[in-house]
Short mmCIF file of C-alpha atoms and ligand atoms in Angstrom, two decimals:
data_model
loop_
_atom_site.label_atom_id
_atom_site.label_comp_id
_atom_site.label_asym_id
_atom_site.label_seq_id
_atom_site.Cartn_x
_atom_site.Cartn_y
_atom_site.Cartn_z
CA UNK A 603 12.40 -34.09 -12.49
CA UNK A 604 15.03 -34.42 -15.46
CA UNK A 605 16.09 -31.05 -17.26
CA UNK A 606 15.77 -30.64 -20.75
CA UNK A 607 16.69 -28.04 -22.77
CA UNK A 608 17.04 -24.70 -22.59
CA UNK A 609 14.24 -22.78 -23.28
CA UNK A 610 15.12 -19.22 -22.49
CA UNK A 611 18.01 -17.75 -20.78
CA UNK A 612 17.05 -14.09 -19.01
CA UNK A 613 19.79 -11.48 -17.24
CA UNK A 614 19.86 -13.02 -13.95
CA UNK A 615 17.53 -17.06 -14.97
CA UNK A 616 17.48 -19.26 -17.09
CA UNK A 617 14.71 -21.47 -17.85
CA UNK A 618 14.87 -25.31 -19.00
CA UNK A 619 11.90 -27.44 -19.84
CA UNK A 620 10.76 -30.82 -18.43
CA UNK A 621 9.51 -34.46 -19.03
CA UNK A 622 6.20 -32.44 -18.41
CA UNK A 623 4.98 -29.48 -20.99
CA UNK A 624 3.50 -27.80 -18.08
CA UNK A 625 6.04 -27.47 -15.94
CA UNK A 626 10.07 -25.73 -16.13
CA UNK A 627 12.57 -25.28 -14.41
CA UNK A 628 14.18 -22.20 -13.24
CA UNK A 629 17.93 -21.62 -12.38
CA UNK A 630 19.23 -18.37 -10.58
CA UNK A 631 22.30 -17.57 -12.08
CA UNK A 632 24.75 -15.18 -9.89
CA UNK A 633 24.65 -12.44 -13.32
CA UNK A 634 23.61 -9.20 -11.93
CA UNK A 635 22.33 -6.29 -14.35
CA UNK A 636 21.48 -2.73 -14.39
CA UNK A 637 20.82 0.23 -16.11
CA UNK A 638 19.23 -1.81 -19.34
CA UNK A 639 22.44 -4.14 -19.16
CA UNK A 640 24.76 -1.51 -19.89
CA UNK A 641 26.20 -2.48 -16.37
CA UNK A 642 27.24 -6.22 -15.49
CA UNK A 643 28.81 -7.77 -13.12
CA UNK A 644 29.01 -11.82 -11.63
CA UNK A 645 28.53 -11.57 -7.39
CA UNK A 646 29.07 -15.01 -5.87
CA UNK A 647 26.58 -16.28 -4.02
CA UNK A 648 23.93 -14.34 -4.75
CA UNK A 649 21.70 -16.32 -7.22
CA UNK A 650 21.89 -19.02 -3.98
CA UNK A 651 20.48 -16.17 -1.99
CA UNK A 652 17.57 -14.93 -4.44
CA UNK A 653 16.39 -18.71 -5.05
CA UNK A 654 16.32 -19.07 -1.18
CA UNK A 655 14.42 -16.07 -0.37
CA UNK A 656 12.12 -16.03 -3.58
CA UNK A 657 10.86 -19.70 -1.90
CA UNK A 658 10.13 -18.38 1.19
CA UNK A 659 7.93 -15.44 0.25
CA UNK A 660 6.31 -17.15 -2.92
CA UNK A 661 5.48 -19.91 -0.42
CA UNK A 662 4.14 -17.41 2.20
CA UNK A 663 2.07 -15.92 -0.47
CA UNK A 664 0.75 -19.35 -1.39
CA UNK A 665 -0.38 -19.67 1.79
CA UNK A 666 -2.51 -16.70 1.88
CA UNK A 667 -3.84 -17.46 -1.34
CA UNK A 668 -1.89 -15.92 -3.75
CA UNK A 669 -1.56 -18.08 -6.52
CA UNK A 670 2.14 -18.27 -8.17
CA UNK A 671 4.40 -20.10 -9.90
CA UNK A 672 6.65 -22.22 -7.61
CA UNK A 673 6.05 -25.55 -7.41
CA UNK A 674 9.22 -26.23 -4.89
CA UNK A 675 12.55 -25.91 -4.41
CA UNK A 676 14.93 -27.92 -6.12
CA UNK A 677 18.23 -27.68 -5.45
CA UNK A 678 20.92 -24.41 -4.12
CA UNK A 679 20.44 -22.67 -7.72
CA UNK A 680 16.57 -24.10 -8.99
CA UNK A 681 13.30 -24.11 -8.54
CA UNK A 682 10.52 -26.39 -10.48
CA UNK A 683 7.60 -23.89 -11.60
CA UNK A 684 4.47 -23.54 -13.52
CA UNK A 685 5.35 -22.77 -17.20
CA UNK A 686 3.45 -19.70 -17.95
CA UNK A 687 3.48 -17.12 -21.02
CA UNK A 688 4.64 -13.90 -19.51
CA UNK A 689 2.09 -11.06 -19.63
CA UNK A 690 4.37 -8.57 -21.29
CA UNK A 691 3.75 -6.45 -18.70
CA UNK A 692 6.15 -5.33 -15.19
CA UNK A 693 3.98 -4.16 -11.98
CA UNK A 694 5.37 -1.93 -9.83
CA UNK A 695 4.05 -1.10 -6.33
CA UNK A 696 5.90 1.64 -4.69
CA UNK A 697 5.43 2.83 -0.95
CA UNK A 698 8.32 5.46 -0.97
CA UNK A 699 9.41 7.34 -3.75
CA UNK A 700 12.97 6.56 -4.80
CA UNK A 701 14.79 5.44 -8.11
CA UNK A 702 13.08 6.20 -11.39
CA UNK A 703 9.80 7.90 -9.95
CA UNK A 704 11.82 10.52 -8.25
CA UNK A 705 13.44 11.32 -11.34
CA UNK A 706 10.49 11.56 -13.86
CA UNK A 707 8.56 13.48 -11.56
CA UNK A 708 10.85 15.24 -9.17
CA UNK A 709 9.48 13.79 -6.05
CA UNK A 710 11.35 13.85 -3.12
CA UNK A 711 13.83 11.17 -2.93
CA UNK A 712 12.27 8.96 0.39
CA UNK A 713 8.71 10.60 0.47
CA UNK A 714 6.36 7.99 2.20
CA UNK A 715 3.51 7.79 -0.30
CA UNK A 716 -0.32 8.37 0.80
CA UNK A 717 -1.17 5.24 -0.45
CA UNK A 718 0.63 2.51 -2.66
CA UNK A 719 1.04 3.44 -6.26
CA UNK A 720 1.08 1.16 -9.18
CA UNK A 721 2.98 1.68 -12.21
CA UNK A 722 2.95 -0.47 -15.42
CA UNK A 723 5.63 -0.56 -17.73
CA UNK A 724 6.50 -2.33 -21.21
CA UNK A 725 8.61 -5.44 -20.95
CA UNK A 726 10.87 -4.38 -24.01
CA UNK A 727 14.96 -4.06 -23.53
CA UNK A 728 15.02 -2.20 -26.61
CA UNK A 729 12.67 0.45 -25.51
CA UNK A 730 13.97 0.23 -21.97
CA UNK A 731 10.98 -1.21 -20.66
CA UNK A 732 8.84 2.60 -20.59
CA UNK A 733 5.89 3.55 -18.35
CA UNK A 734 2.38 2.79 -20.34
CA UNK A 735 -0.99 3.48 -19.17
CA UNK A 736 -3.87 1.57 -18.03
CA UNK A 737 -5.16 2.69 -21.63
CA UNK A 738 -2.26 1.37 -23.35
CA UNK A 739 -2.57 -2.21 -21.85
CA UNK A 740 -6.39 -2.61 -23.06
CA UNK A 741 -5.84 -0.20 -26.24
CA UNK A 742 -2.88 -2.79 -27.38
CA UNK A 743 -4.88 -6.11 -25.57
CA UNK A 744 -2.11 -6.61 -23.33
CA UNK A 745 -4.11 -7.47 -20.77
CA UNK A 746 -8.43 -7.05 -21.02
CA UNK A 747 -9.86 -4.70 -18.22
CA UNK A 748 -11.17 -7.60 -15.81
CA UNK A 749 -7.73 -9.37 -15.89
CA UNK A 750 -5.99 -5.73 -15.23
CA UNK A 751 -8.57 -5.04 -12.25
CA UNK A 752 -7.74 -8.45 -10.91
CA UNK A 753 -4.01 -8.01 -11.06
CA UNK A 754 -4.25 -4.60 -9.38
CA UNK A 755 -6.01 -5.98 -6.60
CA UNK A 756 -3.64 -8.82 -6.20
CA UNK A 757 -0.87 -6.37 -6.61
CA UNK A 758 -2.18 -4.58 -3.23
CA UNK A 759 -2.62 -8.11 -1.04
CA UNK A 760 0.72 -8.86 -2.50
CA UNK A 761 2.24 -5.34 -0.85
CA UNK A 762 0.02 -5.34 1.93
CA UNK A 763 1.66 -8.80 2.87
CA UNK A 764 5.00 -7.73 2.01
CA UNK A 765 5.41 -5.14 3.60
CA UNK A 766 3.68 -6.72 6.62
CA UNK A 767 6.35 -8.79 6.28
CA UNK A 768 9.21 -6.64 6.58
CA UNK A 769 7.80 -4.34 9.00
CA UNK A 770 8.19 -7.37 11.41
CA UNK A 771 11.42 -8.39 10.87
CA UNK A 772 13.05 -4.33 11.35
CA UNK A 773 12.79 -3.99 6.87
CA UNK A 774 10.55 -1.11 5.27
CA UNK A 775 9.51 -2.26 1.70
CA UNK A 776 10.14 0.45 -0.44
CA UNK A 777 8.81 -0.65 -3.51
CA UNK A 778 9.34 -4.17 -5.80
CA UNK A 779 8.67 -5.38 -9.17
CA UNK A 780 6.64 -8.49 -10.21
CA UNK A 781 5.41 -10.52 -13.47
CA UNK A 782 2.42 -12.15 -14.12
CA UNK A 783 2.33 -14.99 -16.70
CA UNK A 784 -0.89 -17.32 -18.13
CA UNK A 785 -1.29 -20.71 -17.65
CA UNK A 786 -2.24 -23.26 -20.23
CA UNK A 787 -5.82 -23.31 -19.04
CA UNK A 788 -5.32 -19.45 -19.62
CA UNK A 789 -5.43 -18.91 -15.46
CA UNK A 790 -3.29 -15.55 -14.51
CA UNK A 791 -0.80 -16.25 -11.63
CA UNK A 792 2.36 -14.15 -9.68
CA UNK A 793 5.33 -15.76 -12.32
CA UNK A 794 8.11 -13.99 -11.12
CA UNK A 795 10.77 -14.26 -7.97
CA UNK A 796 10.73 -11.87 -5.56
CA UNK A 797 13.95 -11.34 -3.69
CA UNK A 798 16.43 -8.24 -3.20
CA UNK A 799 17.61 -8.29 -6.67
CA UNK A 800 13.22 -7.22 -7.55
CA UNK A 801 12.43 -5.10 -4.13
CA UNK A 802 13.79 -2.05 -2.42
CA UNK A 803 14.23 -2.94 0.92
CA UNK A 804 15.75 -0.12 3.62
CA UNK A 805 16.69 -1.41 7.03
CA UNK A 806 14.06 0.12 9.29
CA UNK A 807 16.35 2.84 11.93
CA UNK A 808 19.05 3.29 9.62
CA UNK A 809 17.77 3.30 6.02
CA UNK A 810 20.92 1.13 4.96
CA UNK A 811 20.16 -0.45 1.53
CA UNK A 812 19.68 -4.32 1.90
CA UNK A 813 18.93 -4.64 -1.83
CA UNK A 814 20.18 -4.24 -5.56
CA UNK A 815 20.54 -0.58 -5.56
CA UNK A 816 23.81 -1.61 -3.38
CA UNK A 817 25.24 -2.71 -6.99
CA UNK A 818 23.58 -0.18 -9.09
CA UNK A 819 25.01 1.96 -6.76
CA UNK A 820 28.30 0.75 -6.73
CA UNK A 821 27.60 0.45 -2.34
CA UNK A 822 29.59 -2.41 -2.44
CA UNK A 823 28.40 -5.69 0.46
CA UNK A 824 25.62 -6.67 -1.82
CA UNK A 825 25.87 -10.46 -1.20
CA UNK A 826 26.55 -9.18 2.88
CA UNK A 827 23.52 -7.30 2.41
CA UNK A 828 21.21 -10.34 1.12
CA UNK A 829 22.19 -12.46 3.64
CA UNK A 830 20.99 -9.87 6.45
CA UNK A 831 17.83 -10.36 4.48
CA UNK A 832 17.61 -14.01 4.03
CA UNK A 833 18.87 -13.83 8.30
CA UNK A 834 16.16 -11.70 9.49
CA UNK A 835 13.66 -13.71 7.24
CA UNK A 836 15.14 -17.33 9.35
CA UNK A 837 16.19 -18.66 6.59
CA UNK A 838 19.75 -18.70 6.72
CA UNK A 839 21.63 -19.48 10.18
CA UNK A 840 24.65 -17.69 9.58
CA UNK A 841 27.00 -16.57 12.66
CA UNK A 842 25.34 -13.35 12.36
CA UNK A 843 22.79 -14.68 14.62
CA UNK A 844 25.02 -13.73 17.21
CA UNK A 845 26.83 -10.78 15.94
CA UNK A 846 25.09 -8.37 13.54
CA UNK A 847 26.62 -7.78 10.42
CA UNK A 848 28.62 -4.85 9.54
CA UNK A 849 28.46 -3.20 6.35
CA UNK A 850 32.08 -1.76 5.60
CA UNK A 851 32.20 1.70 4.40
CA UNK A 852 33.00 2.26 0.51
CA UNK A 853 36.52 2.64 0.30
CA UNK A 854 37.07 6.49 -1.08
CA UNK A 855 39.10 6.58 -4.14
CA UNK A 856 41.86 9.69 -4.83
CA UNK A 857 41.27 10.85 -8.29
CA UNK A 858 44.23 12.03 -10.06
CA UNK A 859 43.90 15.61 -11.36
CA UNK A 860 44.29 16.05 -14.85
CA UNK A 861 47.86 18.11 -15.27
P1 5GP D 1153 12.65 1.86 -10.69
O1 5GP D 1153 11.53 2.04 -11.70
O2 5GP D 1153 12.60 2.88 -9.61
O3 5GP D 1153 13.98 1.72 -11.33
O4 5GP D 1153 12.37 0.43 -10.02
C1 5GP D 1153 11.23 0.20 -9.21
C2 5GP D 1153 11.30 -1.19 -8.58
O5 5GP D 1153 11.16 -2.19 -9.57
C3 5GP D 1153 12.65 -1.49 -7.90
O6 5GP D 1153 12.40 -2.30 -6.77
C4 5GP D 1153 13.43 -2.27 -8.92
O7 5GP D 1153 14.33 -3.16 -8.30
C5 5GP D 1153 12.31 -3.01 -9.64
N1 5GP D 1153 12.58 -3.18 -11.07
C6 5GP D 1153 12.19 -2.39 -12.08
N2 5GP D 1153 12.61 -2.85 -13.27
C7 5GP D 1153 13.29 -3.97 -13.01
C8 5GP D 1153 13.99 -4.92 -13.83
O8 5GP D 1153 14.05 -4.83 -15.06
N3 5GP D 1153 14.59 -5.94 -13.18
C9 5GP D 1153 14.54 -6.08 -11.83
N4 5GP D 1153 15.17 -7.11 -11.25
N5 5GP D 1153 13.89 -5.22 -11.02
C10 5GP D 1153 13.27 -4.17 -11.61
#
């Protein structure tokens, strides 16, 4: 499949068409973003990583019938998928409360929740992206009430198989982030990658951080940390097989007092 031009270039993709209008492809760059891009950094590696382990679980999901966007796997860095237009929407399923739910609410940093919650918020960088309602999406026709029921169910096979997942392989899914987009016979399917850099994913016994927050965070052993991931998943046959890997400490930095 020849690459054409570039159609769109996100924070951590970018997205170049095809010989074939219904189909793009997607390149994982190695960019990684927080905090509404105010921080930035390049990490080597893991863009490698994210295609890798977004293939696995979209195909896993395929297989259980949750329609998505990859087609396959190109290369280290792409992946040919479904051009979609992105429901402006981003679905969050949380299972423990941690990052910006604790803070808007006050809830206890690591609470296990009763029961997965979904949260919608606005795909805007200039608003940075804010919580909306059910009743925003169909007041504004974001989405129309059967496609929003549909997408909440599929949100909760989606978790219920990810963290399924995880459980097995010693990984409690906190909570992740997903798109959906439409497809040019107007069909709603998963468009997004799913990978560290989208979940919150706490090793089981310890609650070490194999996930983004490790950059957000400034935890340092981020690409260290995917790899675990993509390890445990038996996707990447790494040494560590043999010998687990070990997360160095941050190093502590003397501040200087101000004289
Ligand atoms: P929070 O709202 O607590 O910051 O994030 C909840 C979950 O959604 C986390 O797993 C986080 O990684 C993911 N998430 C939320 N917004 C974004 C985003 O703009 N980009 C990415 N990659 N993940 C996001």
């Amino acid at each position: 499949m020849k690459k054409k031009k570039k159609l769109y270039e996100g924070k951590a993709k970018i997205i170049f068409a095809t010989e074939e209008k219904n189909l793009v492809i997607q390149h994982f760059k190695d960019d990684a973003t927080a905090f509404n891009n105010q921080k930035k950094s390049v990490i080597d590696g893991k863009g490698i990583l994210n295609n890798r382990i977004s293939e696995h679980i979209l195909n896993n999901l395929g297989q259980i019938g949750i329609k998505n966007h990859l087609v396959k796997r190109l290369n280290m860095r792409e992946q040919l998928v479904h051009h979609v237009k992105i429901i402006p929407i981003e679905f969050i399923v949380r299972n423990i409360a941690t990052g910006s739910l604790t803070k808007r609410l006050g809830i206890e940093d690591g609470s296990v929740l009763e029961r997965p919650l979904i949260e919608y918020c606005l795909k805007n960088d200039e608003l940075g992206d804010p919580i909306v309602s059910r009743e925003h999406i169909l007041t504004f026709n974001w989405l129309n009430i059967v496609e929003l029921d549909w997408i909440s169910k599929e949100l909760l096979r989606i978790n219920d198989f990810l963290q399924g997942m995880f459980r097995g392989i010693g990984i409690k899914l906190v909570d992740f982030k997903v798109e959906f987009g439409k497809t040019n016979e107007n069909k709603i399917i998963l468009a997004d990658e799913i990978s560290p850099d989208t979940c919150r994913l706490w090793d089981s016994s310890t609650e070490k951080k194999l996930d983004k927050d490790r950059f957000r965070q400034n935890l340092g052993n981020l690409v260290e940390a995917y790899q675990e991931v993509a390890r445990r998943l038996g996707i990447l046959h790494l040494e560590s097989n043999i010998r687990p890997i070990k997360f160095s400490k941050p190093t502590a930095v003397k501040l200087k007092k101000n004289k």
